[in-house]
PDB file of N, CA and C in Angstrom:
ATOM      1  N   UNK A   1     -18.345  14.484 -29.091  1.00  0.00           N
ATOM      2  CA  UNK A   1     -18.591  13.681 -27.929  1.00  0.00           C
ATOM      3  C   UNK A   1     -17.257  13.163 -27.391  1.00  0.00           C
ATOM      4  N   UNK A   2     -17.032  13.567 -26.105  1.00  0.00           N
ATOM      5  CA  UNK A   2     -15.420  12.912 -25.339  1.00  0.00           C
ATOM      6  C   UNK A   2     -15.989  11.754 -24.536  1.00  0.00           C
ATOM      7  N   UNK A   3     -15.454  10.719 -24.739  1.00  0.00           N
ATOM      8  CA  UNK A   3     -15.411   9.484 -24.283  1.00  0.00           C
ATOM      9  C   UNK A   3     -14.262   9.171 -22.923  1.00  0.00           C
ATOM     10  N   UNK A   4     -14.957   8.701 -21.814  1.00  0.00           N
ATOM     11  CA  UNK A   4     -14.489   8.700 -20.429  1.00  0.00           C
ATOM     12  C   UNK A   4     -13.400   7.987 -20.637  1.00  0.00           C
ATOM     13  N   UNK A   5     -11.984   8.437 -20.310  1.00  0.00           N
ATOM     14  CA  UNK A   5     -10.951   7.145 -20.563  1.00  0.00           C
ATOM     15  C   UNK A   5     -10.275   6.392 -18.851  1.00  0.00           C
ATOM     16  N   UNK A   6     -11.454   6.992 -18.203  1.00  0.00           N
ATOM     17  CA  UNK A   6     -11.446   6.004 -16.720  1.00  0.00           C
ATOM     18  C   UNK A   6     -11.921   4.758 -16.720  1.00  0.00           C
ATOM     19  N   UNK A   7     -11.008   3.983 -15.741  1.00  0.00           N
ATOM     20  CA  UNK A   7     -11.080   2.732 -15.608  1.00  0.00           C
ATOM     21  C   UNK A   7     -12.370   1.945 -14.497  1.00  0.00           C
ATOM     22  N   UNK A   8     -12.737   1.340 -14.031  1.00  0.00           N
ATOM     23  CA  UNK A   8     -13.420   0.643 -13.641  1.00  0.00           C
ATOM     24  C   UNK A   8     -12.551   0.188 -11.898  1.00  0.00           C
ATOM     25  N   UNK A   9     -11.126  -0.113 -12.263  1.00  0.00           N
ATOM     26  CA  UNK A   9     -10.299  -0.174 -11.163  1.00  0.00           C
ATOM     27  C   UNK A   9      -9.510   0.675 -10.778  1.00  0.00           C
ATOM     28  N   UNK A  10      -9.389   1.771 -11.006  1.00  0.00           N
ATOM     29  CA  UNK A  10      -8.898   2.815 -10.490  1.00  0.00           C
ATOM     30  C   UNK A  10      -9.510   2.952  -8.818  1.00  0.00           C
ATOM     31  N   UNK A  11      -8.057   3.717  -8.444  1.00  0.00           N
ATOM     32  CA  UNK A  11      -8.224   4.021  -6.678  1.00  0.00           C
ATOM     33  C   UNK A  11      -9.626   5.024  -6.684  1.00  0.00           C
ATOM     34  N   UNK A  12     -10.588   4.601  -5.557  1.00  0.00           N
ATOM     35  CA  UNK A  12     -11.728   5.913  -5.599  1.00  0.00           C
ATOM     36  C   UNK A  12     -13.002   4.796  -6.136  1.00  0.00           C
ATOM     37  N   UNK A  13     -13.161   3.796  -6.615  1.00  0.00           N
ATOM     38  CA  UNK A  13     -13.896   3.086  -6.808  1.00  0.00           C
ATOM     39  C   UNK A  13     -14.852   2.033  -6.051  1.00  0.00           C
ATOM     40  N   UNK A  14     -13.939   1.978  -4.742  1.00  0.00           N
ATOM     41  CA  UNK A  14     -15.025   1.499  -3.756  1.00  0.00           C
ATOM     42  C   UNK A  14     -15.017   0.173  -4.077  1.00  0.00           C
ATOM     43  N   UNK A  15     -13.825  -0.838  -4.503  1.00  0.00           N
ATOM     44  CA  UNK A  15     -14.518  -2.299  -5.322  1.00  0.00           C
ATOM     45  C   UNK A  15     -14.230  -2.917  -3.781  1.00  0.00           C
ATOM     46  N   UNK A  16     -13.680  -2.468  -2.709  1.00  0.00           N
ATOM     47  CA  UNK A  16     -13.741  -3.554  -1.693  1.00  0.00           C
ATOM     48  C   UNK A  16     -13.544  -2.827  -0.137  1.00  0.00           C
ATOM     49  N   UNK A  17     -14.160  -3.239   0.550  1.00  0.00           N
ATOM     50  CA  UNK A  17     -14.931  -2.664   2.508  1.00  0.00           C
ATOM     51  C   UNK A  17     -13.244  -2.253   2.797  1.00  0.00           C
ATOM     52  N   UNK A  18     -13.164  -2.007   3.709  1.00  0.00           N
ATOM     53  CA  UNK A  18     -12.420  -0.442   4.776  1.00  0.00           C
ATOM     54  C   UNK A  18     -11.677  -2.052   5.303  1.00  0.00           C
ATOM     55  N   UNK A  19     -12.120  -2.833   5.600  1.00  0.00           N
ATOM     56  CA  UNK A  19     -11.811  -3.962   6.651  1.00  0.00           C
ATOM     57  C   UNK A  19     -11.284  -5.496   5.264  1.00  0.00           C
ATOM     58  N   UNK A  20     -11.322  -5.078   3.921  1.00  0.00           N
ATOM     59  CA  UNK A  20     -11.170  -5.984   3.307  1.00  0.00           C
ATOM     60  C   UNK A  20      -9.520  -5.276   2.904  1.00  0.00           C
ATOM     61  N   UNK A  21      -9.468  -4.041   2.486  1.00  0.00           N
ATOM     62  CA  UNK A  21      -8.562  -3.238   2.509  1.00  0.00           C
ATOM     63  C   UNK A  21      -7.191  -3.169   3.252  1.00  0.00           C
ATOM     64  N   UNK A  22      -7.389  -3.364   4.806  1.00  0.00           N
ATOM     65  CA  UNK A  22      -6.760  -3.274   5.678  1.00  0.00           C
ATOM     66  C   UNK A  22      -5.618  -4.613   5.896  1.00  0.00           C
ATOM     67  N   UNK A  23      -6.836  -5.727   5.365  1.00  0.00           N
ATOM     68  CA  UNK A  23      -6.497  -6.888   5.764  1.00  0.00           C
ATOM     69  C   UNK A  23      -5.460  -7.295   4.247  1.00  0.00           C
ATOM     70  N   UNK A  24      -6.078  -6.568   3.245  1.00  0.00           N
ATOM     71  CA  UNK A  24      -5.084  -6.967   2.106  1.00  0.00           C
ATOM     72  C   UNK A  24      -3.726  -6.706   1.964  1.00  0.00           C
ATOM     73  N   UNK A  25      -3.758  -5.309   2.774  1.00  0.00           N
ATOM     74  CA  UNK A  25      -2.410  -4.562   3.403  1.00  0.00           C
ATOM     75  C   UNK A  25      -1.496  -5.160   3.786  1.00  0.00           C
ATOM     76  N   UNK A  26      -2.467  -5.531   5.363  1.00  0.00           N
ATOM     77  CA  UNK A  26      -2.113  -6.718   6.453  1.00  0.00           C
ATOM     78  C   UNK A  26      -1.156  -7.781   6.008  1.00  0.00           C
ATOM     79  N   UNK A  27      -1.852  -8.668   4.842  1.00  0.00           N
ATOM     80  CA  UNK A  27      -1.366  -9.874   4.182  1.00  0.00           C
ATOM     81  C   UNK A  27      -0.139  -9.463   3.482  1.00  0.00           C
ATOM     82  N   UNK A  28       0.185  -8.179   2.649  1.00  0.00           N
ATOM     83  CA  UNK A  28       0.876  -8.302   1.774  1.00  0.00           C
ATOM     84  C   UNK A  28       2.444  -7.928   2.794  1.00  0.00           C
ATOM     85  N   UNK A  29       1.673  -7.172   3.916  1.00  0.00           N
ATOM     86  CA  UNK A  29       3.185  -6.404   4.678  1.00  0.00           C
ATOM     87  C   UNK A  29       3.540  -7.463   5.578  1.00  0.00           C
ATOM     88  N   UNK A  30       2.877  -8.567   5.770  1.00  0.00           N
ATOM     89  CA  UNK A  30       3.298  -9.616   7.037  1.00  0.00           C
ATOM     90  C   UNK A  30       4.878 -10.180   6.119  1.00  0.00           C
ATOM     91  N   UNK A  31       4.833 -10.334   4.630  1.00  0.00           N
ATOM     92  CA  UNK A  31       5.512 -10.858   3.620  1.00  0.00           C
ATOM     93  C   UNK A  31       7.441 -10.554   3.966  1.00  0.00           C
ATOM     94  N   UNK A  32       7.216  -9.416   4.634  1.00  0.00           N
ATOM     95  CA  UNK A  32       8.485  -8.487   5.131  1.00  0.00           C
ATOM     96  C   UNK A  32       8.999  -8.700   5.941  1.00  0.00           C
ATOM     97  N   UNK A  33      10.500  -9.139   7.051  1.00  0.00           N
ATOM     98  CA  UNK A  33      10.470  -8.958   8.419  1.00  0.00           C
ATOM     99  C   UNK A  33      10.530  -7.852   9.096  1.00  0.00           C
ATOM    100  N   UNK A  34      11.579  -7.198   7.786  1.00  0.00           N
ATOM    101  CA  UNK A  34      12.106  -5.743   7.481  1.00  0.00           C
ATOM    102  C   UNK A  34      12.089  -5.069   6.604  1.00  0.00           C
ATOM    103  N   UNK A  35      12.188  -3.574   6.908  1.00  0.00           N
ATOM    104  CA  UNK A  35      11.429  -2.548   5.428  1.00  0.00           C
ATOM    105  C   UNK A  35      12.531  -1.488   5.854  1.00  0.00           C
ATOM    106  N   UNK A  36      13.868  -1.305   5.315  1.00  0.00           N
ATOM    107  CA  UNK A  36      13.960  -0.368   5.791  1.00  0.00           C
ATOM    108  C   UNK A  36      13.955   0.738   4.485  1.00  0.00           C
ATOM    109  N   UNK A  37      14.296   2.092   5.616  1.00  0.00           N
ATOM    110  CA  UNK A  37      13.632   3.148   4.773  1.00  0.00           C
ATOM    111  C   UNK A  37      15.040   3.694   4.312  1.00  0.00           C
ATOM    112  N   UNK A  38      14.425   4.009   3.058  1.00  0.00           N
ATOM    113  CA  UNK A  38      15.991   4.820   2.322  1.00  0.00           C
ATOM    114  C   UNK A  38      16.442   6.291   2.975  1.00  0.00           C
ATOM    115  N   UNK A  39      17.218   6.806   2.738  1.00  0.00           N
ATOM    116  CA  UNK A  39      18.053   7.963   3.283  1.00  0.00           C
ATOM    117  C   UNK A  39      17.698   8.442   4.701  1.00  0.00           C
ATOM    118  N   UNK A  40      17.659   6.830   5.242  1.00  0.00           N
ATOM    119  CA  UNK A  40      17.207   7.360   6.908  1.00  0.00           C
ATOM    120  C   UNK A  40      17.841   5.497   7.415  1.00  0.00           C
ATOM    121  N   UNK A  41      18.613   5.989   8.639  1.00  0.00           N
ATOM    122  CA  UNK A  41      19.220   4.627   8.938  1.00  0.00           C
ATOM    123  C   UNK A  41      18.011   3.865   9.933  1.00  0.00           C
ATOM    124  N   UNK A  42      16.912   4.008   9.481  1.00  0.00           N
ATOM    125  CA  UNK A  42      16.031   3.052  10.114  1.00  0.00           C
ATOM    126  C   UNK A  42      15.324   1.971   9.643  1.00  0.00           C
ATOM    127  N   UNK A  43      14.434   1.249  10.176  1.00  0.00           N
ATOM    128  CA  UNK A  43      14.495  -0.234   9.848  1.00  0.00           C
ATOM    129  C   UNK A  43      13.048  -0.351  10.848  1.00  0.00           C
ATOM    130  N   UNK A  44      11.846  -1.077   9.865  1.00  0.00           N
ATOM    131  CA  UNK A  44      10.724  -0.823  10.318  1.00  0.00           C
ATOM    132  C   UNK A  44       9.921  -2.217  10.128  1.00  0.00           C
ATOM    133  N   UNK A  45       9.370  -3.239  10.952  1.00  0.00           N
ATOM    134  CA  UNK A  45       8.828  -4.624  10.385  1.00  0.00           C
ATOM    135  C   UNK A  45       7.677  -4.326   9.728  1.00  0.00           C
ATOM    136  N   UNK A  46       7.326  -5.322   9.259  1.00  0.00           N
ATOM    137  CA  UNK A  46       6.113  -5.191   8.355  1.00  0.00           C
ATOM    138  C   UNK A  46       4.746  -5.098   9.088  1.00  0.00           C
ATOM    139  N   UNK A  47       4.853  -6.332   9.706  1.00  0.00           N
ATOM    140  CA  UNK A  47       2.983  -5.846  10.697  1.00  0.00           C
ATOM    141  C   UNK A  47       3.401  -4.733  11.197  1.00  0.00           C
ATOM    142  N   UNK A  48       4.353  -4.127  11.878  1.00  0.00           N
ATOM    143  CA  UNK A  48       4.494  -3.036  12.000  1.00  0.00           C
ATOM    144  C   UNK A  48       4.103  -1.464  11.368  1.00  0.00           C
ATOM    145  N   UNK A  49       4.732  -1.931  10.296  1.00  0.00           N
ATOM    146  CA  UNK A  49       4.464  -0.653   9.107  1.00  0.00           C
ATOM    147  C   UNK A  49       2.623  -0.852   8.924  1.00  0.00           C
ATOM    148  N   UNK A  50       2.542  -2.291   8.827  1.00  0.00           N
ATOM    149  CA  UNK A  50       1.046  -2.202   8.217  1.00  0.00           C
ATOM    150  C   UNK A  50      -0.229  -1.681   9.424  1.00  0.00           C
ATOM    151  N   UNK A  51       0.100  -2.115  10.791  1.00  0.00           N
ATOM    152  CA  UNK A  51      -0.809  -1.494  11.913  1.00  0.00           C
ATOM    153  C   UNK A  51      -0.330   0.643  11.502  1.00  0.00           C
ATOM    154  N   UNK A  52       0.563   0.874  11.303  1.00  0.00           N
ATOM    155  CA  UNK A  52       1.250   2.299  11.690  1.00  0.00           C
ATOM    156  C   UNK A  52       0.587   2.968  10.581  1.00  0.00           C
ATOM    157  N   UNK A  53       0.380   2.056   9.628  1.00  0.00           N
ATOM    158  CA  UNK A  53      -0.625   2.887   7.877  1.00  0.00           C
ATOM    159  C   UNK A  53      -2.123   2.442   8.404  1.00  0.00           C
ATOM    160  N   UNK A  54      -2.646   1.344   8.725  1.00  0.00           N
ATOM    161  CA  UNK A  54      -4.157   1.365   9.247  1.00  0.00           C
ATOM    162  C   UNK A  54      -4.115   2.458   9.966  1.00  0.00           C
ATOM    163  N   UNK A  55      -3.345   3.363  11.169  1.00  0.00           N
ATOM    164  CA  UNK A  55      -3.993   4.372  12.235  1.00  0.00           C
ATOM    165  C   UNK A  55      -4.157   5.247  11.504  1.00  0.00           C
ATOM    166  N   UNK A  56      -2.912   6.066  10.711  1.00  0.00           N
ATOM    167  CA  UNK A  56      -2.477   7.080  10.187  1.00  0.00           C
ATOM    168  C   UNK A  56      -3.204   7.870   8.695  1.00  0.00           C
ATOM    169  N   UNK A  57      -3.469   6.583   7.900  1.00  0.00           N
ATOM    170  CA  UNK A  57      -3.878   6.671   6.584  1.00  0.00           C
ATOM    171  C   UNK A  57      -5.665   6.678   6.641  1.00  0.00           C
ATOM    172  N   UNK A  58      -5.960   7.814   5.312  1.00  0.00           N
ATOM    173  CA  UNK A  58      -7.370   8.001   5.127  1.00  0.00           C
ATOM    174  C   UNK A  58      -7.708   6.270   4.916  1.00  0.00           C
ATOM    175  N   UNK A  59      -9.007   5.942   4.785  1.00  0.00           N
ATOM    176  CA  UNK A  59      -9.318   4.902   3.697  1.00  0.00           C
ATOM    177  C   UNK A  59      -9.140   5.401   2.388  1.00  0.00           C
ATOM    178  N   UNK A  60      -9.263   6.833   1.608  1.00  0.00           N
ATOM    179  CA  UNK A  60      -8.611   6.601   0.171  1.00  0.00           C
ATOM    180  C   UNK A  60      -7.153   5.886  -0.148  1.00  0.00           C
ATOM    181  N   UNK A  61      -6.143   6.972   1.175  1.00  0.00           N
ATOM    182  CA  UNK A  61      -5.136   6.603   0.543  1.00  0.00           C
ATOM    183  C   UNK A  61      -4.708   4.848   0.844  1.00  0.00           C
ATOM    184  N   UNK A  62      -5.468   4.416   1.996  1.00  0.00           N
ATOM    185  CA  UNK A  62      -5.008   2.586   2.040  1.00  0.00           C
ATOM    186  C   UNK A  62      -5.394   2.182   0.500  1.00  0.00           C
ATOM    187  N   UNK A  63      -6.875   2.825  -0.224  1.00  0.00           N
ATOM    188  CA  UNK A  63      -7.235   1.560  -1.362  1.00  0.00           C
ATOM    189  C   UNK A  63      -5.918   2.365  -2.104  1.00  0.00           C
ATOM    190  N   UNK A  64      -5.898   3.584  -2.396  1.00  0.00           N
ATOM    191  CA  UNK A  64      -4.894   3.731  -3.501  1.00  0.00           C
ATOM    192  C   UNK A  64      -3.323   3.016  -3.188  1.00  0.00           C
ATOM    193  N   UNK A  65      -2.980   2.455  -2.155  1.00  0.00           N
ATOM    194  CA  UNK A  65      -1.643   2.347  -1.952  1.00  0.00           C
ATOM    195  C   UNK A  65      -1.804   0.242  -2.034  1.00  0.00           C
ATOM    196  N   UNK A  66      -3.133   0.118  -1.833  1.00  0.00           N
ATOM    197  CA  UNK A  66      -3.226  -1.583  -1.997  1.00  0.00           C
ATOM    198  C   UNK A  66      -3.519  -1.669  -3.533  1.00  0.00           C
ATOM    199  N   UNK A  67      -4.023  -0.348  -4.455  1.00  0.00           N
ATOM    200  CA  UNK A  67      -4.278  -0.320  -6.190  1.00  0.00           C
ATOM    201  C   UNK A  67      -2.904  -1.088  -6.655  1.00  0.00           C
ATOM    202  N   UNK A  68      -1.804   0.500  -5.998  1.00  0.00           N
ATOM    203  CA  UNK A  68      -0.761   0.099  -6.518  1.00  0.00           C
ATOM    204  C   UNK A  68       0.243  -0.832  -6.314  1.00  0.00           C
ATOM    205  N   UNK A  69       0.074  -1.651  -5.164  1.00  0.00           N
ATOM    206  CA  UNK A  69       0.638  -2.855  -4.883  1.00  0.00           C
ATOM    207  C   UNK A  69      -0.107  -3.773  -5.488  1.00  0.00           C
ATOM    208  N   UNK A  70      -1.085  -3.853  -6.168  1.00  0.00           N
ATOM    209  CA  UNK A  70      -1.877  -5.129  -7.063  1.00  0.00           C
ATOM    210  C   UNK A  70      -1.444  -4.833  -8.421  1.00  0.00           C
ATOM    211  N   UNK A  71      -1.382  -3.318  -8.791  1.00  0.00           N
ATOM    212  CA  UNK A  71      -0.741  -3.490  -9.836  1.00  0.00           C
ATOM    213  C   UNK A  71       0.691  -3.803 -10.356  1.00  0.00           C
ATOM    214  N   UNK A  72       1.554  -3.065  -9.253  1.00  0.00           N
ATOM    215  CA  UNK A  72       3.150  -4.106  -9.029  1.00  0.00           C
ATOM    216  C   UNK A  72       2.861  -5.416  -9.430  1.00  0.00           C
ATOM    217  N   UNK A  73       1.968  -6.024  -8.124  1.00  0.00           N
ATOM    218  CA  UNK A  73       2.083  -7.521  -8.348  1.00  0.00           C
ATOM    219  C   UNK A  73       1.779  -8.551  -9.941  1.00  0.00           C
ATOM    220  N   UNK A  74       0.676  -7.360 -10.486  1.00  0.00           N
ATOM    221  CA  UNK A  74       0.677  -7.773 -11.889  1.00  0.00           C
ATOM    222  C   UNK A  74       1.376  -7.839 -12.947  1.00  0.00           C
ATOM    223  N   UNK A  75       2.370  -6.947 -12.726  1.00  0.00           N
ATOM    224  CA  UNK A  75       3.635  -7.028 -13.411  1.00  0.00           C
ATOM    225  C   UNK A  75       5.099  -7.243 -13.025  1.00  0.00           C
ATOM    226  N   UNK A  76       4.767  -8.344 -11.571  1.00  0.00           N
ATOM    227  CA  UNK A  76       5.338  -9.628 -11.612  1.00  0.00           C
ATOM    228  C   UNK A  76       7.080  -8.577 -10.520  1.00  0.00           C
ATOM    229  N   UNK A  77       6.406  -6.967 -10.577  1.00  0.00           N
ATOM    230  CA  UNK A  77       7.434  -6.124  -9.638  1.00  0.00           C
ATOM    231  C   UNK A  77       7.198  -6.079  -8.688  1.00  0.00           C
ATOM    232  N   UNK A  78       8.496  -5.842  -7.990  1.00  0.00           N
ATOM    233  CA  UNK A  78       8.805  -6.194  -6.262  1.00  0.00           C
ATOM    234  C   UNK A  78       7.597  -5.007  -5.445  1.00  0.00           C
ATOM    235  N   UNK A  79       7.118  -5.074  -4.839  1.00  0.00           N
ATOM    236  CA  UNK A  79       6.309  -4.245  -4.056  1.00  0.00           C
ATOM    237  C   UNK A  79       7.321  -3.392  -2.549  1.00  0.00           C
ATOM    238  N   UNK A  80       8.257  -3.946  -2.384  1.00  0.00           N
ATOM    239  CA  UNK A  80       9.105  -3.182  -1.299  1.00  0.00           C
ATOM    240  C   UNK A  80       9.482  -2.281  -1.255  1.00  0.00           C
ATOM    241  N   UNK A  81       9.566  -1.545  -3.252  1.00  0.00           N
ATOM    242  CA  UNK A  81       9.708  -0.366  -2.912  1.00  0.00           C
ATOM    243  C   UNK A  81       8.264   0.358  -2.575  1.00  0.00           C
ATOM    244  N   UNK A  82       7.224   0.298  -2.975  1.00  0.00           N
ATOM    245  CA  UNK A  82       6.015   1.180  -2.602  1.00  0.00           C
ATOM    246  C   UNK A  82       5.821   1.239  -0.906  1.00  0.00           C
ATOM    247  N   UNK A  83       6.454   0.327  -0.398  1.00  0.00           N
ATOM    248  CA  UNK A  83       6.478   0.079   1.186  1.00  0.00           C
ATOM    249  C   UNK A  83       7.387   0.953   1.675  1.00  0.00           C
ATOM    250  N   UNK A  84       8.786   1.045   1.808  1.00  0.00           N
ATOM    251  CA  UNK A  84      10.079   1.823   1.656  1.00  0.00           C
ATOM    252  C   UNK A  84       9.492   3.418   1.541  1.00  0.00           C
ATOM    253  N   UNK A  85       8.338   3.456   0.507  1.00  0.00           N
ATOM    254  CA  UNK A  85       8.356   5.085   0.290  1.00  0.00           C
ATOM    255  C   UNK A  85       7.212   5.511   1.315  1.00  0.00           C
ATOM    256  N   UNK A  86       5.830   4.516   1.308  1.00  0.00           N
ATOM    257  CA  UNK A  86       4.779   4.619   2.077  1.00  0.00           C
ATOM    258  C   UNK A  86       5.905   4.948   4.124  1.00  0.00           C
ATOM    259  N   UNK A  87       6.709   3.778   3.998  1.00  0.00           N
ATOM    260  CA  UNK A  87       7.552   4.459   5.296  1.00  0.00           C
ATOM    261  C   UNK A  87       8.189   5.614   5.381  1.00  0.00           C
ATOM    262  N   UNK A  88       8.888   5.822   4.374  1.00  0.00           N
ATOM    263  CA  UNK A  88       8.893   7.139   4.623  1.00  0.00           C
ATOM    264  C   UNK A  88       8.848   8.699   4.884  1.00  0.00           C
ATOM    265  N   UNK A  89       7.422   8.406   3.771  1.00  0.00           N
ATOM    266  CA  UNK A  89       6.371   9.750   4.195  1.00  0.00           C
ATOM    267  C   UNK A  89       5.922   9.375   5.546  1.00  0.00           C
ATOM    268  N   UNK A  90       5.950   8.378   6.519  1.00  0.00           N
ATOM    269  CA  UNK A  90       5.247   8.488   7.995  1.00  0.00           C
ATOM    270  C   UNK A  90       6.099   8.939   8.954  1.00  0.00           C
ATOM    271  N   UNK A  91       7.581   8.407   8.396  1.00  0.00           N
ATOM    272  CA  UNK A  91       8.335   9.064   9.599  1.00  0.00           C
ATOM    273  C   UNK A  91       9.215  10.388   9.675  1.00  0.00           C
ATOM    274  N   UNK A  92       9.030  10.663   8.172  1.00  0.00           N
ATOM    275  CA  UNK A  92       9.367  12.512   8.096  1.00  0.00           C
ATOM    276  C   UNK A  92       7.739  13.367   8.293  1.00  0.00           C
TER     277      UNK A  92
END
C-alpha cells in the first residue's frame, strides 16, 4: 500500500476564490514601489506588476505564485525575489 505524500496546501487545491487570490497578490505587491528586473535595465512598480499578473496569469499560476510567497513569508524570506522572476518571465 503507497501512502499519498501530498499536502493539503499545495498549489491546485482551491483553499481560496479567484478574487481572494488576486487581492492577496494585490496586498503583498502594493509592499514595493519598485521591482526591478534582473539582467534587464528595467524597473516595474508593484500595483503595477500586480494588475500586469491579474490580466496575463491563469488562476493556477496566481494561487501557485501567492503558495509560494506564503511560504517565503513563513520562513521569515524576502519575497522580492519571486516578484523580480514572476517580472521577468512577462517581459521576455
Amino acid at each position: 500500500m503507497i501512502k499519498s505524500t501530498s499536502s493539503t496546501n499545495t498549489p491546485g487545491s482551491n483553499r481560496y476564490s479567484l478574487d481572494t487570490l488576486h487581492q492577496m497578490l494585490n496586498n503583498e505587491l502594493c509592499k514595493y514601489k519598485h521591482i526591478k528586473v534582473p539582467n534587464i535595465d528595467h524597473s516595474i512598480s508593484g500595483p503595477e506588476l500586480a494588475s500586469w499578473l491579474i490580466d496575463s496569469a491563469s488562476p493556477q499560476e496566481i494561487e501557485e505564485l501567492v503558495y509560494m510567497v506564503n511560504q517565503a513569508k513563513k520562513r521569515s524570506s524576502d519575497t522580492k525575489a519571486i516578484f523580480q522572476t514572476a517580472a521577468a518571465a512577462l517581459i521576455k
